[in-house]
Amino acid sequence: MLVDAERAYRAVAARDARFDGCFILAVRTTRIYCRPSCPAVTPKQRNAEFYPTAAAAQSAGYRACRRCLPDAVPGSPEWDLRADLAARAMRLISDGVVERDGVPGLARRLGYSERHLTRVLTAEVGAGPLALARAHRAHSARLLIETTDLSFTDIAFAAGFASVRQFNDTIRAVFASTPSALRSARSVVGAAGRITLRLPYRPPFDAAGLLGFFRSAAIPGVEHVTDTTYARSLRLPHGLATVVLEPADGYVSCSLRLTDLRDLGSAVSRVRRLLDLDADPQAVDEFLGGDPVLRPLVLSRPGVRVPGSVDGAETLLRALGHRDPGEPLDVPDGEVTHLYPEPSAVDSPVAAALADGRLVVDVGRDADELHAELAAFPGVGPDVARYVVMRVLGAPDVPLKSHTHDDDQAAWRPWRSYAAMHLRRTA
């Protein structure tokens, strides 16, 4: 993570959008924090501070810039590159675990005490789990304020706040504005029953490659893929949803239909992981383009992404060949008419282990531990284990099939997952 003050200030002076989401600029004189590419006048270096997360800047008393909206940027690719406790915690917090289970639940999922978890996160990202969850709630609330006509009371509880007063205080503290003022300045409103968002990414973005991947394995009824869109149903912590994704220049249009608005933050987080929107494609392409085997592939298809996952159990079961749709949706959404079945409805030893909790496949797992557990599980094996780790955890350096000698791929580290996607598209 870029926190070296000298390098960070050069990026800010150049308004380099590649670093948006990688660190936060805070200006001492105005008490505002911004994305690195903010178009405002660059502050003097002595007045600039840098933080790894928006939550850290908020904890230091800064408020969000209303001009550059520093929370409306791609997330840091750091959390997929790293597999340590802080990265695993950040992925779970983004999925809304603190809102659902509190800090004790987050600590249990990770296998550490609350005190140790708070200490590690504060040291690594400048804020504890409660502050990080607060920043997550504020972002979800802003999206609902600007894209729906819901009452502020409904938005407060949908975003995970314990009270309307807490919601109002947080909006004022983070955005230096009232909910009413944020709503009056909105420019996008979803259709009735839907929430329409723009999900930013770092260019280049190989949308055709992702759509082709999803089309090749789509389950009719659960998914629907066209030349320009991908739609599917989702199982989320509080209810069901459908989503339609349409890549555009600089962002992906995301149209969500939720049965429970508390799932907004979780849905957005999972969709971003599905499309690998937080990746740094320029870093990947620059590295892999130096290899004589991959150079022509990188030049012809810049911005290749590693398809992620919206549900770890589903990804594992589909990799093992379970492709039947589950129960029908009460209200179909176009060609999306069914859900993928829950593990309890699938007849297999792996599904039974997923259903009773003996096997857990989610973004909070350690990559090496999950791979070892899956590879040793009867009926899974090392190749499926690698595939699941790559997609569910967004691991960027998963080698190709186990019969391929790892030494042959050493030159592609730490981006072997992306090399595999290039070779897959060529095949």
Short mmCIF file of C-alpha atoms in Angstrom, two decimals:
data_model
loop_
_atom_site.label_atom_id
_atom_site.label_comp_id
_atom_site.label_asym_id
_atom_site.label_seq_id
_atom_site.Cartn_x
_atom_site.Cartn_y
_atom_site.Cartn_z
CA MET A 1 0.00 0.00 0.00
CA LEU A 2 1.35 3.39 -1.03
CA VAL A 3 1.84 5.42 2.15
CA ASP A 4 5.31 6.84 1.52
CA ALA A 5 4.63 10.57 1.80
CA GLU A 6 7.05 11.66 -0.92
CA ARG A 7 5.71 9.24 -3.54
CA ALA A 8 2.13 9.89 -2.51
CA TYR A 9 2.53 13.64 -2.91
CA ARG A 10 3.99 13.22 -6.40
CA ALA A 11 0.93 11.15 -7.35
CA VAL A 12 -1.36 13.87 -5.96
CA ALA A 13 0.53 16.64 -7.79
CA ALA A 14 0.08 14.68 -11.03
CA ARG A 15 -3.60 13.98 -10.24
CA ASP A 16 -2.83 10.36 -11.10
CA ALA A 17 -6.15 8.48 -11.07
CA ARG A 18 -4.33 5.14 -10.94
CA PHE A 19 -3.88 5.71 -7.21
CA ASP A 20 -7.53 6.50 -6.44
CA GLY A 21 -8.58 4.00 -3.79
CA CYS A 22 -4.99 3.11 -2.91
CA PHE A 23 -4.57 5.90 -0.38
CA ILE A 24 -6.32 9.02 0.88
CA LEU A 25 -5.07 12.61 0.77
CA ALA A 26 -6.03 14.74 3.78
CA VAL A 27 -5.51 18.51 3.84
CA ARG A 28 -4.68 19.95 7.25
CA THR A 29 -5.84 23.49 6.48
CA THR A 30 -9.33 22.56 5.24
CA ARG A 31 -9.80 19.35 7.29
CA ILE A 32 -11.03 17.62 4.10
CA TYR A 33 -9.89 14.29 2.66
CA CYS A 34 -9.81 13.58 -1.07
CA ARG A 35 -8.92 10.99 -3.69
CA PRO A 36 -5.40 11.50 -5.17
CA SER A 37 -6.83 12.74 -8.49
CA CYS A 38 -9.08 15.41 -6.94
CA PRO A 39 -9.30 18.39 -9.36
CA ALA A 40 -9.01 20.93 -6.54
CA VAL A 41 -5.85 22.98 -6.14
CA THR A 42 -3.00 20.77 -4.92
CA PRO A 43 -2.20 21.62 -1.29
CA LYS A 44 1.27 22.54 -0.21
CA GLN A 45 3.24 19.47 0.80
CA ARG A 46 3.52 20.62 4.41
CA ASN A 47 -0.29 20.67 4.63
CA ALA A 48 -0.81 17.18 3.18
CA GLU A 49 -1.29 14.02 5.17
CA PHE A 50 -1.81 10.53 3.77
CA TYR A 51 -3.93 7.69 5.11
CA PRO A 52 -4.43 4.12 3.88
CA THR A 53 -8.24 4.25 4.20
CA ALA A 54 -11.08 6.75 4.37
CA ALA A 55 -11.92 5.37 7.81
CA ALA A 56 -8.48 6.36 9.06
CA ALA A 57 -8.95 9.91 7.76
CA GLN A 58 -12.41 10.10 9.34
CA SER A 59 -11.00 8.90 12.66
CA ALA A 60 -8.44 11.71 12.48
CA GLY A 61 -11.25 14.27 12.17
CA TYR A 62 -11.33 14.83 8.39
CA ARG A 63 -14.51 14.96 6.30
CA ALA A 64 -15.05 13.78 2.72
CA CYS A 65 -14.54 16.12 -0.21
CA ARG A 66 -17.87 16.83 -1.89
CA ARG A 67 -16.16 17.64 -5.18
CA CYS A 68 -14.26 14.41 -5.83
CA LEU A 69 -16.33 11.97 -3.66
CA PRO A 70 -13.34 9.95 -2.41
CA ASP A 71 -15.53 6.97 -1.49
CA ALA A 72 -16.76 6.63 -5.11
CA VAL A 73 -13.54 5.11 -6.44
CA PRO A 74 -12.26 1.59 -7.09
CA GLY A 75 -11.14 -0.12 -3.91
CA SER A 76 -7.54 -0.86 -3.10
CA PRO A 77 -6.12 -3.90 -4.92
CA GLU A 78 -4.12 -4.48 -1.74
CA TRP A 79 -6.78 -6.69 -0.16
CA ASP A 80 -6.51 -9.28 -2.94
CA LEU A 81 -2.72 -9.09 -3.14
CA ARG A 82 -2.35 -9.75 0.57
CA ALA A 83 -3.56 -12.83 2.42
CA ASP A 84 -2.82 -11.70 5.98
CA LEU A 85 -5.28 -11.03 8.80
CA ALA A 86 -5.83 -7.37 7.86
CA ALA A 87 -6.70 -8.22 4.25
CA ARG A 88 -9.09 -11.01 5.27
CA ALA A 89 -10.76 -8.68 7.77
CA MET A 90 -11.13 -5.90 5.19
CA ARG A 91 -12.86 -8.28 2.77
CA LEU A 92 -15.33 -9.41 5.45
CA ILE A 93 -16.01 -5.86 6.65
CA SER A 94 -16.76 -4.85 3.06
CA ASP A 95 -19.26 -7.72 2.91
CA GLY A 96 -21.09 -6.26 5.95
CA VAL A 97 -20.09 -8.80 8.61
CA VAL A 98 -19.73 -6.14 11.33
CA GLU A 99 -23.24 -4.80 10.65
CA ARG A 100 -24.67 -8.32 10.88
CA ASP A 101 -22.57 -9.96 13.60
CA GLY A 102 -20.68 -7.14 15.29
CA VAL A 103 -16.95 -7.07 15.97
CA PRO A 104 -17.20 -10.28 18.08
CA GLY A 105 -18.67 -12.08 15.06
CA LEU A 106 -15.92 -10.76 12.79
CA ALA A 107 -13.25 -11.89 15.25
CA ARG A 108 -14.79 -15.37 15.50
CA ARG A 109 -14.87 -15.72 11.72
CA LEU A 110 -11.17 -14.87 11.59
CA GLY A 111 -10.16 -16.96 14.60
CA TYR A 112 -8.64 -14.14 16.66
CA SER A 113 -9.60 -12.14 19.73
CA GLU A 114 -11.33 -8.78 19.29
CA ARG A 115 -8.42 -7.04 20.97
CA HIS A 116 -5.80 -8.56 18.66
CA LEU A 117 -7.93 -7.91 15.57
CA THR A 118 -8.41 -4.25 16.52
CA ARG A 119 -4.70 -3.86 17.20
CA VAL A 120 -3.71 -5.35 13.82
CA LEU A 121 -6.21 -3.30 11.81
CA THR A 122 -5.28 -0.06 13.56
CA ALA A 123 -1.60 -0.70 12.84
CA GLU A 124 -2.15 -1.76 9.22
CA VAL A 125 -4.94 0.50 7.95
CA GLY A 126 -5.16 3.25 10.55
CA ALA A 127 -8.60 2.36 11.95
CA GLY A 128 -10.26 -0.38 13.97
CA PRO A 129 -13.15 -2.55 12.78
CA LEU A 130 -15.84 -0.23 14.16
CA ALA A 131 -14.42 2.80 12.32
CA LEU A 132 -14.04 0.79 9.12
CA ALA A 133 -17.64 -0.43 9.39
CA ARG A 134 -18.81 3.15 10.04
CA ALA A 135 -17.15 4.28 6.80
CA HIS A 136 -18.82 1.37 5.00
CA ARG A 137 -22.23 2.38 6.41
CA ALA A 138 -21.70 6.01 5.39
CA HIS A 139 -20.91 4.96 1.82
CA SER A 140 -24.01 2.72 1.62
CA ALA A 141 -26.16 5.52 3.05
CA ARG A 142 -24.90 8.03 0.47
CA LEU A 143 -25.72 5.61 -2.35
CA LEU A 144 -29.27 5.16 -1.03
CA ILE A 145 -29.76 8.90 -0.50
CA GLU A 146 -28.64 9.72 -4.04
CA THR A 147 -30.26 6.84 -5.96
CA THR A 148 -33.60 6.23 -4.23
CA ASP A 149 -36.61 8.13 -2.94
CA LEU A 150 -36.67 6.19 0.34
CA SER A 151 -37.30 8.05 3.56
CA PHE A 152 -34.21 8.86 5.61
CA THR A 153 -35.50 6.62 8.40
CA ASP A 154 -35.61 3.65 6.02
CA ILE A 155 -32.17 4.52 4.67
CA ALA A 156 -30.69 4.78 8.16
CA PHE A 157 -31.68 1.24 9.12
CA ALA A 158 -31.01 -0.20 5.65
CA ALA A 159 -27.42 1.11 5.81
CA GLY A 160 -26.88 -0.51 9.20
CA PHE A 161 -27.19 2.44 11.59
CA ALA A 162 -28.65 1.78 15.03
CA SER A 163 -30.73 4.96 15.02
CA VAL A 164 -31.73 7.90 12.85
CA ARG A 165 -29.72 10.19 15.09
CA GLN A 166 -26.57 8.11 14.54
CA PHE A 167 -27.26 8.22 10.80
CA ASN A 168 -27.63 12.03 10.78
CA ASP A 169 -24.53 12.55 12.93
CA THR A 170 -22.42 10.29 10.71
CA ILE A 171 -23.55 11.93 7.47
CA ARG A 172 -22.73 15.37 8.89
CA ALA A 173 -19.34 14.20 10.20
CA VAL A 174 -18.28 12.35 7.04
CA PHE A 175 -19.75 14.53 4.29
CA ALA A 176 -20.11 17.90 6.08
CA SER A 177 -23.67 17.92 4.83
CA THR A 178 -27.16 16.89 5.81
CA PRO A 179 -29.00 14.00 4.16
CA SER A 180 -31.42 16.50 2.61
CA ALA A 181 -28.59 18.47 1.01
CA LEU A 182 -27.03 15.30 -0.41
CA ARG A 183 -30.34 14.29 -1.92
CA SER A 184 -30.97 17.70 -3.47
CA ALA A 185 -27.64 17.45 -5.34
CA ARG A 186 -28.18 13.95 -6.71
CA SER A 187 -27.97 13.28 -10.46
CA VAL A 188 -29.01 9.63 -10.76
CA VAL A 189 -32.26 8.08 -9.60
CA GLY A 190 -33.08 4.40 -10.06
CA ALA A 191 -36.30 3.20 -11.65
CA ALA A 192 -39.12 2.15 -9.34
CA GLY A 193 -38.06 -0.90 -7.37
CA ARG A 194 -34.46 -0.72 -8.58
CA ILE A 195 -31.22 0.92 -7.48
CA THR A 196 -28.91 1.98 -10.30
CA LEU A 197 -25.26 2.64 -9.49
CA ARG A 198 -22.03 3.34 -11.34
CA LEU A 199 -19.20 1.07 -10.23
CA PRO A 200 -15.83 2.62 -11.20
CA TYR A 201 -12.77 0.67 -12.30
CA ARG A 202 -9.18 1.37 -13.26
CA PRO A 203 -8.76 1.17 -17.05
CA PRO A 204 -8.12 -0.68 -19.24
CA PHE A 205 -10.99 -3.12 -18.70
CA ASP A 206 -11.46 -6.29 -20.79
CA ALA A 207 -15.25 -6.43 -20.50
CA ALA A 208 -15.55 -8.76 -23.50
CA GLY A 209 -13.36 -11.32 -21.78
CA LEU A 210 -15.50 -11.33 -18.63
CA LEU A 211 -18.75 -11.58 -20.60
CA GLY A 212 -17.30 -14.43 -22.62
CA PHE A 213 -16.26 -16.26 -19.47
CA PHE A 214 -19.69 -15.90 -17.90
CA ARG A 215 -21.44 -16.89 -21.13
CA SER A 216 -19.41 -20.11 -21.41
CA ALA A 217 -20.61 -21.37 -18.03
CA ALA A 218 -23.99 -19.63 -17.61
CA ILE A 219 -26.87 -21.56 -16.04
CA PRO A 220 -30.12 -20.66 -17.84
CA GLY A 221 -32.57 -19.01 -15.50
CA VAL A 222 -29.91 -18.23 -12.90
CA GLU A 223 -27.88 -16.10 -15.33
CA HIS A 224 -28.44 -14.35 -18.63
CA VAL A 225 -25.58 -13.07 -20.78
CA THR A 226 -25.74 -10.92 -23.92
CA ASP A 227 -22.99 -9.22 -25.94
CA THR A 228 -23.17 -6.21 -23.62
CA THR A 229 -24.76 -7.29 -20.30
CA TYR A 230 -24.59 -9.90 -17.59
CA ALA A 231 -27.57 -10.54 -15.31
CA ARG A 232 -28.05 -13.02 -12.48
CA SER A 233 -29.83 -13.76 -9.23
CA LEU A 234 -28.10 -13.43 -5.85
CA ARG A 235 -28.48 -14.91 -2.38
CA LEU A 236 -27.53 -12.23 0.12
CA PRO A 237 -27.40 -12.24 3.94
CA HIS A 238 -30.87 -10.74 4.43
CA GLY A 239 -32.70 -11.79 1.28
CA LEU A 240 -32.63 -12.31 -2.47
CA ALA A 241 -31.67 -9.97 -5.28
CA THR A 242 -31.17 -9.71 -9.02
CA VAL A 243 -28.53 -7.62 -10.74
CA VAL A 244 -27.94 -6.44 -14.31
CA LEU A 245 -24.39 -5.33 -15.14
CA GLU A 246 -23.48 -3.36 -18.26
CA PRO A 247 -19.85 -2.25 -18.80
CA ALA A 248 -19.39 1.35 -19.98
CA ASP A 249 -16.50 3.77 -20.38
CA GLY A 250 -14.89 4.16 -16.96
CA TYR A 251 -17.59 2.36 -15.00
CA VAL A 252 -19.98 -0.58 -14.92
CA SER A 253 -23.67 0.24 -14.72
CA CYS A 254 -25.15 -1.86 -11.91
CA SER A 255 -28.93 -2.17 -11.65
CA LEU A 256 -30.00 -3.96 -8.46
CA ARG A 257 -33.37 -5.20 -7.31
CA LEU A 258 -33.18 -6.06 -3.60
CA THR A 259 -35.75 -7.68 -1.35
CA ASP A 260 -33.97 -6.16 1.68
CA LEU A 261 -32.12 -2.86 1.37
CA ARG A 262 -29.76 -3.85 4.18
CA ASP A 263 -28.03 -5.99 1.54
CA LEU A 264 -26.98 -3.05 -0.65
CA GLY A 265 -23.41 -2.81 0.64
CA SER A 266 -22.92 -6.58 0.51
CA ALA A 267 -24.34 -6.75 -3.03
CA VAL A 268 -22.05 -4.00 -4.30
CA SER A 269 -19.02 -5.59 -2.65
CA ARG A 270 -19.76 -8.98 -4.19
CA VAL A 271 -20.39 -7.58 -7.65
CA ARG A 272 -17.14 -5.64 -7.53
CA ARG A 273 -15.32 -8.86 -6.60
CA LEU A 274 -17.15 -10.77 -9.34
CA LEU A 275 -15.83 -8.35 -11.98
CA ASP A 276 -12.41 -7.80 -10.34
CA LEU A 277 -13.07 -4.05 -10.40
CA ASP A 278 -10.45 -3.20 -7.77
CA ALA A 279 -7.56 -4.62 -9.80
CA ASP A 280 -4.63 -2.52 -11.02
CA PRO A 281 -4.52 -3.64 -14.69
CA GLN A 282 -1.66 -1.34 -15.67
CA ALA A 283 0.62 -2.97 -13.11
CA VAL A 284 -0.44 -6.45 -14.26
CA ASP A 285 -0.09 -5.70 -17.97
CA GLU A 286 3.26 -3.97 -17.57
CA PHE A 287 4.67 -7.01 -15.75
CA LEU A 288 3.19 -9.79 -17.89
CA GLY A 289 3.88 -7.84 -21.08
CA GLY A 290 7.57 -8.28 -20.40
CA ASP A 291 7.28 -12.06 -20.92
CA PRO A 292 7.85 -13.14 -24.56
CA VAL A 293 5.05 -15.74 -24.40
CA LEU A 294 2.45 -13.39 -22.95
CA ARG A 295 3.46 -10.11 -24.62
CA PRO A 296 1.30 -10.53 -27.76
CA LEU A 297 -1.66 -11.60 -25.63
CA VAL A 298 -1.35 -8.59 -23.34
CA LEU A 299 -1.05 -6.20 -26.29
CA SER A 300 -4.13 -7.65 -27.98
CA ARG A 301 -6.26 -7.84 -24.81
CA PRO A 302 -5.21 -5.22 -22.24
CA GLY A 303 -6.98 -5.11 -18.91
CA VAL A 304 -7.81 -8.82 -18.56
CA ARG A 305 -9.57 -9.50 -15.25
CA VAL A 306 -9.87 -12.62 -13.11
CA PRO A 307 -13.59 -13.47 -12.73
CA GLY A 308 -14.54 -13.53 -9.08
CA SER A 309 -17.42 -14.97 -7.11
CA VAL A 310 -20.64 -13.79 -5.46
CA ASP A 311 -20.94 -16.93 -3.32
CA GLY A 312 -18.14 -19.27 -2.34
CA ALA A 313 -20.32 -22.34 -1.87
CA GLU A 314 -21.93 -21.84 -5.28
CA THR A 315 -18.56 -21.44 -6.98
CA LEU A 316 -17.28 -24.69 -5.47
CA LEU A 317 -20.40 -26.68 -6.31
CA ARG A 318 -20.47 -25.37 -9.88
CA ALA A 319 -16.80 -26.27 -10.31
CA LEU A 320 -17.76 -29.83 -9.32
CA GLY A 321 -20.45 -29.97 -11.99
CA HIS A 322 -23.63 -29.08 -10.06
CA ARG A 323 -25.38 -26.87 -12.60
CA ASP A 324 -29.11 -27.33 -12.00
CA PRO A 325 -31.09 -24.19 -11.09
CA GLY A 326 -32.76 -24.00 -7.70
CA GLU A 327 -36.09 -22.59 -6.64
CA PRO A 328 -37.88 -20.05 -8.86
CA LEU A 329 -37.95 -16.37 -7.96
CA ASP A 330 -41.29 -15.06 -6.73
CA VAL A 331 -40.89 -12.19 -9.18
CA PRO A 332 -38.71 -13.03 -12.21
CA ASP A 333 -36.44 -10.30 -13.55
CA GLY A 334 -36.49 -10.66 -17.31
CA GLU A 335 -34.62 -13.85 -18.27
CA VAL A 336 -33.44 -14.32 -14.67
CA THR A 337 -36.07 -16.61 -13.17
CA HIS A 338 -34.35 -18.87 -10.64
CA LEU A 339 -31.79 -18.93 -7.84
CA TYR A 340 -28.81 -21.23 -7.60
CA PRO A 341 -29.73 -23.94 -5.05
CA GLU A 342 -28.54 -23.75 -1.48
CA PRO A 343 -26.00 -26.42 -0.46
CA SER A 344 -28.67 -28.21 1.61
CA ALA A 345 -30.62 -28.84 -1.61
CA VAL A 346 -27.67 -30.46 -3.44
CA ASP A 347 -27.02 -34.17 -3.01
CA SER A 348 -23.27 -34.56 -2.51
CA PRO A 349 -20.78 -34.95 0.36
CA VAL A 350 -19.25 -31.56 -0.42
CA ALA A 351 -22.66 -29.86 -0.35
CA ALA A 352 -23.47 -31.57 2.96
CA ALA A 353 -20.20 -30.27 4.45
CA LEU A 354 -21.00 -26.77 3.22
CA ALA A 355 -24.53 -26.94 4.61
CA ASP A 356 -23.53 -28.01 8.12
CA GLY A 357 -20.51 -25.70 8.39
CA ARG A 358 -17.77 -28.31 8.31
CA LEU A 359 -16.52 -26.65 5.13
CA VAL A 360 -16.47 -22.84 4.89
CA VAL A 361 -15.66 -21.13 1.59
CA ASP A 362 -15.78 -17.35 1.93
CA VAL A 363 -13.64 -14.24 1.52
CA GLY A 364 -12.40 -14.43 5.11
CA ARG A 365 -10.43 -17.64 4.56
CA ASP A 366 -6.66 -17.84 4.33
CA ALA A 367 -5.73 -18.89 0.78
CA ASP A 368 -3.21 -21.59 1.71
CA GLU A 369 -5.46 -23.08 4.38
CA LEU A 370 -8.50 -23.12 2.10
CA HIS A 371 -6.53 -24.71 -0.73
CA ALA A 372 -5.17 -27.42 1.55
CA GLU A 373 -8.61 -28.13 3.00
CA LEU A 374 -10.31 -28.34 -0.39
CA ALA A 375 -7.53 -30.35 -2.04
CA ALA A 376 -7.76 -32.99 0.71
CA PHE A 377 -11.56 -33.17 0.64
CA PRO A 378 -12.85 -36.30 -1.14
CA GLY A 379 -14.11 -35.47 -4.58
CA VAL A 380 -12.53 -32.02 -4.86
CA GLY A 381 -8.81 -32.32 -5.57
CA PRO A 382 -6.02 -29.78 -6.10
CA ASP A 383 -7.10 -28.38 -9.48
CA VAL A 384 -10.62 -27.47 -8.33
CA ALA A 385 -9.13 -26.15 -5.09
CA ARG A 386 -6.86 -23.77 -7.01
CA TYR A 387 -9.73 -22.58 -9.19
CA VAL A 388 -11.96 -21.88 -6.18
CA VAL A 389 -9.21 -20.03 -4.28
CA MET A 390 -8.53 -17.89 -7.35
CA ARG A 391 -12.17 -16.92 -7.84
CA VAL A 392 -13.53 -16.71 -4.28
CA LEU A 393 -10.55 -14.93 -2.72
CA GLY A 394 -9.54 -12.99 -5.83
CA ALA A 395 -6.06 -14.44 -5.37
CA PRO A 396 -3.85 -12.94 -8.12
CA ASP A 397 -1.08 -15.54 -8.05
CA VAL A 398 -2.71 -18.95 -8.32
CA PRO A 399 -0.68 -21.26 -10.62
CA LEU A 400 -2.16 -23.23 -13.48
CA LYS A 401 -3.21 -26.87 -13.19
CA SER A 402 -1.17 -29.00 -10.82
CA HIS A 403 0.32 -31.13 -13.59
CA THR A 404 2.04 -27.99 -14.92
CA HIS A 405 5.44 -27.61 -13.30
CA ASP A 406 5.48 -24.53 -11.08
CA ASP A 407 8.98 -23.60 -12.22
CA ASP A 408 7.60 -23.06 -15.73
CA GLN A 409 5.39 -20.30 -14.32
CA ALA A 410 7.89 -18.65 -11.97
CA ALA A 411 8.44 -15.73 -14.35
CA TRP A 412 4.73 -14.85 -14.10
CA ARG A 413 4.70 -14.36 -10.32
CA PRO A 414 2.94 -12.57 -8.65
CA TRP A 415 0.30 -12.48 -11.43
CA ARG A 416 -0.13 -16.13 -12.40
CA SER A 417 -3.93 -15.95 -12.13
CA TYR A 418 -3.97 -13.22 -14.80
CA ALA A 419 -1.55 -15.21 -16.95
CA ALA A 420 -3.94 -18.15 -16.71
CA MET A 421 -6.84 -15.99 -17.91
CA HIS A 422 -4.80 -14.81 -20.91
CA LEU A 423 -3.97 -18.39 -21.84
CA ARG A 424 -7.57 -19.50 -21.28
CA ARG A 425 -8.89 -16.83 -23.65
CA THR A 426 -6.35 -17.86 -26.27
CA ALA A 427 -7.33 -21.53 -25.94
#
